[in-house]
mmCIF file of C-alpha atoms in Angstrom:
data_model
loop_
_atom_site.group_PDB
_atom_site.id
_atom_site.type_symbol
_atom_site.label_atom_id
_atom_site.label_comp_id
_atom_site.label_asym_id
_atom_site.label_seq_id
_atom_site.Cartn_x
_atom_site.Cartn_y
_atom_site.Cartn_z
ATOM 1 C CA UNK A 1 63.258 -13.451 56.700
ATOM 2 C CA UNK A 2 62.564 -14.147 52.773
ATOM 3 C CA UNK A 3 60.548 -11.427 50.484
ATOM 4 C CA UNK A 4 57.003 -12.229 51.418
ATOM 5 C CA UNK A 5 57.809 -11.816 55.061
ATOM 6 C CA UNK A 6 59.624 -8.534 54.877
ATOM 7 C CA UNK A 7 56.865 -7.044 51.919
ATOM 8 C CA UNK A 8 53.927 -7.887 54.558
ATOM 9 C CA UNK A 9 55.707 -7.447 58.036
ATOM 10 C CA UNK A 10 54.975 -11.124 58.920
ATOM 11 C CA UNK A 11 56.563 -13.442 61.035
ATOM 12 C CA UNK A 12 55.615 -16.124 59.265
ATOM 13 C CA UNK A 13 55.196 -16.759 55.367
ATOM 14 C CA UNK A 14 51.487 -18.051 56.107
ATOM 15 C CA UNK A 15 48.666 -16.165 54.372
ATOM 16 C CA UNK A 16 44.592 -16.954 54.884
ATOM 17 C CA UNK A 17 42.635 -16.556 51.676
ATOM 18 C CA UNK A 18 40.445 -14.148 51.829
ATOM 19 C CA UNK A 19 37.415 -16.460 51.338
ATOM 20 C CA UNK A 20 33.960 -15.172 50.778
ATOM 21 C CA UNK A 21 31.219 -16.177 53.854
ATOM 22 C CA UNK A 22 34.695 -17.379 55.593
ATOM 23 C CA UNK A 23 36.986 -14.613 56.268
ATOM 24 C CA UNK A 24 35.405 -12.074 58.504
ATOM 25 C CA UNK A 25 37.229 -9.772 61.259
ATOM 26 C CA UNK A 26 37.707 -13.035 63.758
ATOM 27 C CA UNK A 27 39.632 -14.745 61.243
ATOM 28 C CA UNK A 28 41.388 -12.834 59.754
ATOM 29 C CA UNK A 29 43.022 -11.314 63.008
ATOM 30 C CA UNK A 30 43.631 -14.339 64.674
ATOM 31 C CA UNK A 31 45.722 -15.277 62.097
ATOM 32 C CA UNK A 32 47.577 -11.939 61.719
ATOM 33 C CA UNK A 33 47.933 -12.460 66.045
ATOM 34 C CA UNK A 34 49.591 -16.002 64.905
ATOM 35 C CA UNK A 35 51.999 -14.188 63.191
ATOM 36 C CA UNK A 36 50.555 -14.711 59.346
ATOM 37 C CA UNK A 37 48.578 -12.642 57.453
ATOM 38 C CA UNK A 38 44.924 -12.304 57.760
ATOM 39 C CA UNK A 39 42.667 -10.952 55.030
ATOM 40 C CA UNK A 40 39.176 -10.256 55.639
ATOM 41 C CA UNK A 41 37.013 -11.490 52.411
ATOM 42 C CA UNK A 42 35.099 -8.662 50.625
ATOM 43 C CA UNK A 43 33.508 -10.543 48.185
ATOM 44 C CA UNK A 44 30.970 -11.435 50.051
ATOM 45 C CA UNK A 45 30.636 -7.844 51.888
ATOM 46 C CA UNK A 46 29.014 -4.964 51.290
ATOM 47 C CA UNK A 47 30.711 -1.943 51.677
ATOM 48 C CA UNK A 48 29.711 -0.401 54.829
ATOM 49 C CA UNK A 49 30.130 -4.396 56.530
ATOM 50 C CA UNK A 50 33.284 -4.815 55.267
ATOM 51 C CA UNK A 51 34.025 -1.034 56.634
ATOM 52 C CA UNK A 52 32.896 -2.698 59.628
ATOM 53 C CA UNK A 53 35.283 -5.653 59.760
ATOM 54 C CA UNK A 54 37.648 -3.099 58.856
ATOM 55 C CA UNK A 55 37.452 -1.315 62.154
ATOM 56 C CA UNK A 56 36.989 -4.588 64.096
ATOM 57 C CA UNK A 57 39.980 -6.209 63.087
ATOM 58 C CA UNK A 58 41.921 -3.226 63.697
ATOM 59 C CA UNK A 59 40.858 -3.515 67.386
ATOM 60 C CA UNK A 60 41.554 -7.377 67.642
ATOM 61 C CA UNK A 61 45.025 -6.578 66.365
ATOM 62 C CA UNK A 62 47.968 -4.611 66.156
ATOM 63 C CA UNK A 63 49.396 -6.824 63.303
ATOM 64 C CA UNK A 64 49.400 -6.426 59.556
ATOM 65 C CA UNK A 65 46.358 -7.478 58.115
ATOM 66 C CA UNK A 66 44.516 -6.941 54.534
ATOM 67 C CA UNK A 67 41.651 -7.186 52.188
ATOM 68 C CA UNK A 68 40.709 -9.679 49.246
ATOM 69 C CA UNK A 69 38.957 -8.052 46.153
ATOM 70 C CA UNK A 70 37.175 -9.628 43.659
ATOM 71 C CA UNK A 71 37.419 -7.214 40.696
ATOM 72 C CA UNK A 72 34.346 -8.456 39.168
ATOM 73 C CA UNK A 73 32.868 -6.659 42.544
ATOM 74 C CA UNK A 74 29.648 -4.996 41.622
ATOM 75 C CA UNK A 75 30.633 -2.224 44.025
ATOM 76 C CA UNK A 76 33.877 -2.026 43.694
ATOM 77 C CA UNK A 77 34.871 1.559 43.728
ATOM 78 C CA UNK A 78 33.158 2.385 46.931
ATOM 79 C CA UNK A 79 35.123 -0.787 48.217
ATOM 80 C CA UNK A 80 38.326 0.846 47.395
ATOM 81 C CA UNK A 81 36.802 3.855 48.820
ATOM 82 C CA UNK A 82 37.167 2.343 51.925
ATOM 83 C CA UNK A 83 39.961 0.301 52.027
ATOM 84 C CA UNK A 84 41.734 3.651 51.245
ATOM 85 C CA UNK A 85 40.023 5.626 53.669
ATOM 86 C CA UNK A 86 40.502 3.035 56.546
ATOM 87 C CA UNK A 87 44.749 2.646 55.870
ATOM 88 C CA UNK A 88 44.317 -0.658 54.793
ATOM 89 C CA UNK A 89 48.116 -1.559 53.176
ATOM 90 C CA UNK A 90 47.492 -4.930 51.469
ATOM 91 C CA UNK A 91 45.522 -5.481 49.202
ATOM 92 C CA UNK A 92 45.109 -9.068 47.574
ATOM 93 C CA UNK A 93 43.298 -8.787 44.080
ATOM 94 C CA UNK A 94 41.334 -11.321 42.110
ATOM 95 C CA UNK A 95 39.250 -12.280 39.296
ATOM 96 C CA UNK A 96 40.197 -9.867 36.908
ATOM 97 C CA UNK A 97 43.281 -7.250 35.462
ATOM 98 C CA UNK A 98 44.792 -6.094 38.135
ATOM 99 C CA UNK A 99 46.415 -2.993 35.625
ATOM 100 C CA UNK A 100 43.580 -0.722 36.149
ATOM 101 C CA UNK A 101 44.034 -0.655 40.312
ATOM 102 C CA UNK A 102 47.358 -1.634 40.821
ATOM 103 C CA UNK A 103 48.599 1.788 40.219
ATOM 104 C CA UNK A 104 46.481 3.402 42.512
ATOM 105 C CA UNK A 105 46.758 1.592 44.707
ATOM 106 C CA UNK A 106 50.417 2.320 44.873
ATOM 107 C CA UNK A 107 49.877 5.897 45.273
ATOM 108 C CA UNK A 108 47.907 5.481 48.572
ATOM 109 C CA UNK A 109 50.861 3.065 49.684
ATOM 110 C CA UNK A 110 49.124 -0.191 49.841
ATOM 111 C CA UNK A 111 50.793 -3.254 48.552
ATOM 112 C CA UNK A 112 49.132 -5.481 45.938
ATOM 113 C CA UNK A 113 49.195 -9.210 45.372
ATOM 114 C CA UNK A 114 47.115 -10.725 42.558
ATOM 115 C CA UNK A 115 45.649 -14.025 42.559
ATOM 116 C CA UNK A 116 46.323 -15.999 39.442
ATOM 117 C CA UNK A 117 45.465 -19.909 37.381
ATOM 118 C CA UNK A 118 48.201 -19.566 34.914
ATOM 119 C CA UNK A 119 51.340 -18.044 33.217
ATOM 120 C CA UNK A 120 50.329 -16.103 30.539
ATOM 121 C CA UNK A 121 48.248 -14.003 33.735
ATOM 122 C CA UNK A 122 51.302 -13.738 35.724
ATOM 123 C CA UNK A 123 53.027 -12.242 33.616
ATOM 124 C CA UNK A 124 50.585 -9.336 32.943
ATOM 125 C CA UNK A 125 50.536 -8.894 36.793
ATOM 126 C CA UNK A 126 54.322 -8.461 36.468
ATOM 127 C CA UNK A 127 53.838 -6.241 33.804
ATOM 128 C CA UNK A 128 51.074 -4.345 35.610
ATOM 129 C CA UNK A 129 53.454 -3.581 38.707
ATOM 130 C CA UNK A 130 52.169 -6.023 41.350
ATOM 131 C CA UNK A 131 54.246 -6.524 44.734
ATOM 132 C CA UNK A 132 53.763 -10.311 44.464
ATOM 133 C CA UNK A 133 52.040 -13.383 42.911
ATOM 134 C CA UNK A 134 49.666 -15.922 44.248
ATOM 135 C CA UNK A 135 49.634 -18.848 41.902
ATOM 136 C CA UNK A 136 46.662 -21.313 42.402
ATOM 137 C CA UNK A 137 46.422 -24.905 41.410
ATOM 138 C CA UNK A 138 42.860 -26.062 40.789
ATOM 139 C CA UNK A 139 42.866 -27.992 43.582
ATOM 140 C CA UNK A 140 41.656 -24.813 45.749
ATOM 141 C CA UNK A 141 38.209 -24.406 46.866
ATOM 142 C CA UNK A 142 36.164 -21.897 45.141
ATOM 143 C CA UNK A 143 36.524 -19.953 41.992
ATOM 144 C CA UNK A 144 39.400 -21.575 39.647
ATOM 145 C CA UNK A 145 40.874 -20.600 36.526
ATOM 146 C CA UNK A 146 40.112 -22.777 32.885
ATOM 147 C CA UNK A 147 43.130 -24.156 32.615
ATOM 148 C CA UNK A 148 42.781 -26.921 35.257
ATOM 149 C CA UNK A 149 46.640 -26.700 35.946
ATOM 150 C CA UNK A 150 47.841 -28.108 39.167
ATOM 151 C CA UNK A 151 49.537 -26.272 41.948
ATOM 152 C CA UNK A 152 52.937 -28.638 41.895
ATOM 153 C CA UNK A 153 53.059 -27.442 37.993
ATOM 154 C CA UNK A 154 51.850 -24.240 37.682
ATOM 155 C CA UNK A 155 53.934 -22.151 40.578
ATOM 156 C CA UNK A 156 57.447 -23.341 39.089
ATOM 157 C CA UNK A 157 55.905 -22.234 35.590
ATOM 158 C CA UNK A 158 55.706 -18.968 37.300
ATOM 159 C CA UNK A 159 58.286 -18.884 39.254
ATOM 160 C CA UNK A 160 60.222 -19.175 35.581
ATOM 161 C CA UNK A 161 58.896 -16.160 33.904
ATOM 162 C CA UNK A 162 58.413 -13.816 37.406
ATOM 163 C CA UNK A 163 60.739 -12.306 39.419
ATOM 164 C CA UNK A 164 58.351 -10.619 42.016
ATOM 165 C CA UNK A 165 57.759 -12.630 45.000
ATOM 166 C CA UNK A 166 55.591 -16.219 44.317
ATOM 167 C CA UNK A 167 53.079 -17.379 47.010
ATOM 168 C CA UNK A 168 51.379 -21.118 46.092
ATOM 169 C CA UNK A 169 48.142 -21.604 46.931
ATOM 170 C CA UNK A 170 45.869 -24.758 45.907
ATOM 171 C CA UNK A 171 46.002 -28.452 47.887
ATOM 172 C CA UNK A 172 48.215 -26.719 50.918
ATOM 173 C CA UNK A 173 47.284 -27.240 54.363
ATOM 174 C CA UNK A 174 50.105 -28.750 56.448
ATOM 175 C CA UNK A 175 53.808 -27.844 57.052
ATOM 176 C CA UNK A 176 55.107 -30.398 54.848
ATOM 177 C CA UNK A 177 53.060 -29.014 51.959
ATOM 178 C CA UNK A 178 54.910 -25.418 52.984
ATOM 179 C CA UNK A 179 57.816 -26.867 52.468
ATOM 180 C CA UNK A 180 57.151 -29.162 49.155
ATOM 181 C CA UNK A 181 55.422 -25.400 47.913
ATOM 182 C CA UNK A 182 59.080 -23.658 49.094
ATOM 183 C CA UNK A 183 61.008 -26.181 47.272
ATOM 184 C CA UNK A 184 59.200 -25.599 43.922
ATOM 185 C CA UNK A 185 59.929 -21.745 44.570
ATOM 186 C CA UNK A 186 57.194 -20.133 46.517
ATOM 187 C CA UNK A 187 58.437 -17.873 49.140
ATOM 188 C CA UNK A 188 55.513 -18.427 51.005
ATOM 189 C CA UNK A 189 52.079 -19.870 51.201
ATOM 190 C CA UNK A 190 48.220 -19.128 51.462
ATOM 191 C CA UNK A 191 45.800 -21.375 52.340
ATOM 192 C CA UNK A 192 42.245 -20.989 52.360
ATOM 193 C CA UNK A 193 40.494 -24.365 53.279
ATOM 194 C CA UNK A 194 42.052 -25.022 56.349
ATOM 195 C CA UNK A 195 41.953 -21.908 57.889
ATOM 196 C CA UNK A 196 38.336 -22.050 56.467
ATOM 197 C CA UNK A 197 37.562 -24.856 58.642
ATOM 198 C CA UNK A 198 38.728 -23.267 61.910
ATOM 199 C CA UNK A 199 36.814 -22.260 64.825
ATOM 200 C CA UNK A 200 37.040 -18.453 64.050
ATOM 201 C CA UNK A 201 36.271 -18.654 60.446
ATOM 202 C CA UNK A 202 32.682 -17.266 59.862
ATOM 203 C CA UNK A 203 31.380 -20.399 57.885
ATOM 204 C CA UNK A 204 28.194 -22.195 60.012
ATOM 205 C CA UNK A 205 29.143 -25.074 61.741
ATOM 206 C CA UNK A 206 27.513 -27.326 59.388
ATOM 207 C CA UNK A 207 29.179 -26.283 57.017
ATOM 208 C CA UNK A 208 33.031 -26.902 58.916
ATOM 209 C CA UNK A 209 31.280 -30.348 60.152
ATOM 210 C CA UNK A 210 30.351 -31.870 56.878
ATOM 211 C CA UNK A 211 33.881 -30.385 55.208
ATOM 212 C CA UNK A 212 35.701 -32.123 57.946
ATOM 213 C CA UNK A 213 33.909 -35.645 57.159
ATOM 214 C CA UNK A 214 35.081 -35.441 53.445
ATOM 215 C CA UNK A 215 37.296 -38.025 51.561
ATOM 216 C CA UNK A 216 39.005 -38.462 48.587
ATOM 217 C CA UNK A 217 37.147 -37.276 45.467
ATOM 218 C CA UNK A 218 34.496 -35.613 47.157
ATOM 219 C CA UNK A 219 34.785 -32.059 45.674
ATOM 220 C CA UNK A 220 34.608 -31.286 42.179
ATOM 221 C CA UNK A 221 34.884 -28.698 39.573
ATOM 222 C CA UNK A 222 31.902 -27.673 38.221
ATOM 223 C CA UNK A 223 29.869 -24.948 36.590
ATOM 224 C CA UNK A 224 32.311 -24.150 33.944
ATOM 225 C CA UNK A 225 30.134 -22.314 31.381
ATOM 226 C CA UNK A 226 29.715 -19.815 33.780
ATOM 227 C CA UNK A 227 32.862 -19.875 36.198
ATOM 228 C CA UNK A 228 34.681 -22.865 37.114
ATOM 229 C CA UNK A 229 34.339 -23.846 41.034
ATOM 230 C CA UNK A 230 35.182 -26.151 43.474
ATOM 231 C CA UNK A 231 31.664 -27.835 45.311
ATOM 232 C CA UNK A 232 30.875 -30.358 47.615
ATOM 233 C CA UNK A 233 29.099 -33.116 46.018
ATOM 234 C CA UNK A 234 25.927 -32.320 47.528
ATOM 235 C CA UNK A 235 22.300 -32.152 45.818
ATOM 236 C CA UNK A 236 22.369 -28.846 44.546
ATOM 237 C CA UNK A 237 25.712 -30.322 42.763
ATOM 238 C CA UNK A 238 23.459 -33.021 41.152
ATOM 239 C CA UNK A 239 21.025 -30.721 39.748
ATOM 240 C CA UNK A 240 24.021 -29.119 38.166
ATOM 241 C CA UNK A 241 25.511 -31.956 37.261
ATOM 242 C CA UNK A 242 22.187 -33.275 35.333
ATOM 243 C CA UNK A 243 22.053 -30.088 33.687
ATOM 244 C CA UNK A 244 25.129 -30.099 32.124
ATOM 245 C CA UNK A 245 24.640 -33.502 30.798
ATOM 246 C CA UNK A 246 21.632 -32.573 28.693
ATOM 247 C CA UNK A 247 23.401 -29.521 27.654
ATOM 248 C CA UNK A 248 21.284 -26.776 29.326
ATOM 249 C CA UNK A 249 22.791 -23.373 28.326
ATOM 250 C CA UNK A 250 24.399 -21.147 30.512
ATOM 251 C CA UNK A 251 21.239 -18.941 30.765
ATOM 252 C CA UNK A 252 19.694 -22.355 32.616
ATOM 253 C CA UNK A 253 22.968 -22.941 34.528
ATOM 254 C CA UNK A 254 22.654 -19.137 35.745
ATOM 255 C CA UNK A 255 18.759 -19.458 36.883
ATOM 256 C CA UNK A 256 19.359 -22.625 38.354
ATOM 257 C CA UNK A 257 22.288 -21.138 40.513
ATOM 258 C CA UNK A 258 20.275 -18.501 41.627
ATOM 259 C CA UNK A 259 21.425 -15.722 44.111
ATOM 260 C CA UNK A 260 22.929 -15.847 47.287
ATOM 261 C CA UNK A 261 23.635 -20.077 46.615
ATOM 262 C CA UNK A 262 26.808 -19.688 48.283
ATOM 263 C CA UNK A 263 25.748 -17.579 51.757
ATOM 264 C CA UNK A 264 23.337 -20.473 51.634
ATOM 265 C CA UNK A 265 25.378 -23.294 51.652
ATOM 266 C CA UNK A 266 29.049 -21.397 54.156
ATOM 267 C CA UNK A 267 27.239 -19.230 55.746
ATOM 268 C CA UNK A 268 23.722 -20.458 56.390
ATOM 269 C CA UNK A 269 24.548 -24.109 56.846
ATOM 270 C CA UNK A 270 21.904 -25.549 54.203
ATOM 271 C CA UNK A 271 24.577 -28.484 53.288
ATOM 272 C CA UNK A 272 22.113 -30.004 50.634
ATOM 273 C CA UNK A 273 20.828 -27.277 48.843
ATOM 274 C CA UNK A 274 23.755 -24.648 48.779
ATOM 275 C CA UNK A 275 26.662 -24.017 47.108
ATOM 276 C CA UNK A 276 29.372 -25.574 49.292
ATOM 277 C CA UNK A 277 32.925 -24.530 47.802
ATOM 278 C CA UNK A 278 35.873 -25.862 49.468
ATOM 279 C CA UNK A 279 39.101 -26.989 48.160
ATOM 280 C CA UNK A 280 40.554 -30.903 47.298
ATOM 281 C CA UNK A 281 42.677 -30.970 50.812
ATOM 282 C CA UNK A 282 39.640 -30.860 53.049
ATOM 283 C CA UNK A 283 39.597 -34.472 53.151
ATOM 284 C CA UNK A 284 42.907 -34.475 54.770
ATOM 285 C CA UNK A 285 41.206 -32.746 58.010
ATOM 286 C CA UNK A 286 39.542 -33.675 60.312
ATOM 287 C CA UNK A 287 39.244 -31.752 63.308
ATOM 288 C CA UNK A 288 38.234 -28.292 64.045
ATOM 289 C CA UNK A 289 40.934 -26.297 65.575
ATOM 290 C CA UNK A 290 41.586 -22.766 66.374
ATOM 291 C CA UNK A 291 43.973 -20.663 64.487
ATOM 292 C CA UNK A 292 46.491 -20.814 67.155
ATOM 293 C CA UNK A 293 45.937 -24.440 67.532
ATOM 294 C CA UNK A 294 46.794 -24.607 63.279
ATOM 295 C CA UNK A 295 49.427 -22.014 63.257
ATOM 296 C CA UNK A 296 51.776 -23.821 66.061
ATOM 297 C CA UNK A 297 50.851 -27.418 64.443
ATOM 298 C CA UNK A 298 52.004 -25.895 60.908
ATOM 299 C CA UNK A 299 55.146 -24.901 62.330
ATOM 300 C CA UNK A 300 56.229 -27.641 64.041
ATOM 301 C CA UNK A 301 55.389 -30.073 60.987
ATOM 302 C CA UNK A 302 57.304 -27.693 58.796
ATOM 303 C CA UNK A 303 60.674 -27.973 60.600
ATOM 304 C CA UNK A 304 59.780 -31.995 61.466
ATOM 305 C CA UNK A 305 59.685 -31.913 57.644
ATOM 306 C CA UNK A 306 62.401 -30.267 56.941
ATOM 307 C CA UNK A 307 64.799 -32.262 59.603
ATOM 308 C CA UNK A 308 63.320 -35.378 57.484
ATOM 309 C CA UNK A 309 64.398 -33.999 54.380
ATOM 310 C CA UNK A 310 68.009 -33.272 55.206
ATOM 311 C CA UNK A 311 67.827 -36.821 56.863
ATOM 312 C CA UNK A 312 67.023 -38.892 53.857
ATOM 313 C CA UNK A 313 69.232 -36.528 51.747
#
């Protein structure tokens, strides 16, 4: 069992992102009941829903299971709130320091991972007294850090400079990609599209459907003067994309966005005018499974991988 397993109590070193519009209660124990990790998303909860997930996914499962936080959350304190009052004990920051909640964290005996795009932010998490490290490539769906770096160079960057367990995360979705992510120095894994586009995954079937019918060069990563992120190429994309080219501001970027762009486009199923985030490795899929149905396949293709490996070598 490496570090990732025995810091979590996971069979497995497979963790679902904790993807807003994506990663509700059904998810995110399924996957914990697959012997990974679920996390329900709370980025795109309020508090008392996510309380609600909370309390759901404690009665789908008796497995480990934990919360994402964005700490650019607009309520964020009452989320902690709850996450403390519930027992939650993993917690998987995001989008910002992780110094000022790590410690507290601690004190209520809840392990914390933080989600990071480079080394020079790993290396504050280390600093700041995380449990582990996610490092994500820009190939992931979604919110993505500046620097563009990919997930093949940027997790043996940080595996370098850190000493607290790695997880990769960016472009993985199959047992061979596990392995390749291993082999680089992750101890383990979290993927986000693919369990995304599973059955139990809260995104609207339009949504899965037009993800799964993706190829090659489909996504892209956009809206940089505000936050860089991963979108289908869809026609809300174009209107972006125009925009950019005749140098609208980021004020015009903003009020073109709008609110609630992304519930439009995962959870609502409007695949033309919302904002459809998914990551580069969609258009390797293309059939919507369960989470069992991806857990056992993931497995199996690891160790086929593995056995292939030794075999050449």
């Amino acid at each position: 069992m490496n570090r990732v397993c025995r810091l979590f109590g996971i069979k497995y070193p497979i963790i679902q992102g904790g993807m807003v519009w994506c990663s509700g209660w059904r998810l995110a124990s399924a996957v914990s009941n697959a012997g990974g990790l679920g996390l329900l998303g709370a980025g795109s909860m309020h508090p008392e829903t996510l309380q609600e997930h909370i309390r759901k996914c404690k009665a789908a499962t008796d497995k480990p299971f934990g919360v994402n936080v964005p700490l650019m959350y607009p309520e964020l304190d009452r989320i902690m709130d709850i996450i403390i009052e519930e027992g939650i004990k993993i917690v998987f920051t995001s989008a910002g320091s992780p110094a000022k909640w790590t410690e507290k964290l601690h004190q209520e005996g809840i392990k914390v991972a933080h989600v990071v795009s480079s080394t020079y932010f790993a290396k504050k998490c280390e600093e700041a007294g995380v449990d582990a490290i996610v490092a994500e490539g820009f190939e992931a769906g979604g919110h993505n850090g500046r620097e563009e770096t990919t997930t093949f160079c940027l997790v043996p960057a940080v595996r370098r400079i850190c000493t607290v367990p790695l997880i990769a995360a960016g472009g993985i979705v199959s047992g061979d990609g596990i392995l390749a992510a291993q082999a680089l120095g992750a101890e383990a894994v979290q993927m986000g599209t693919r369990f995304a586009l599973t059955r139990e995954s809260s995104a609207h079937f339009s949504f899965k459907d037009r993800c799964l019918q993706l190829n090659e060069g489909d996504t892209i990563l956009t809206l940089k003067q505000l936050a860089p992120t991963r979108l289908i190429k869809n026609e809300f994309y174009k209107k972006i994309e125009e925009a950019e080219r005749r140098g609208a501001s980021a004020d015009e970027i903003r009020e073109l966005l709008g609110k609630g762009r992304a519930k439009k486009g995962i959870f609502e199923g409007d695949i033309f005018d919302g904002e459809l985030e998914i990551g580069q490795a969609a258009s390797m899929l293309r059939n919507l499974q369960t989470v069992d149905e991806v857990m056992k396949e993931l497995i199996a293709d690891y160790r086929s991988a593995a056995e292939n490996i030794q075999t050449t070598l």
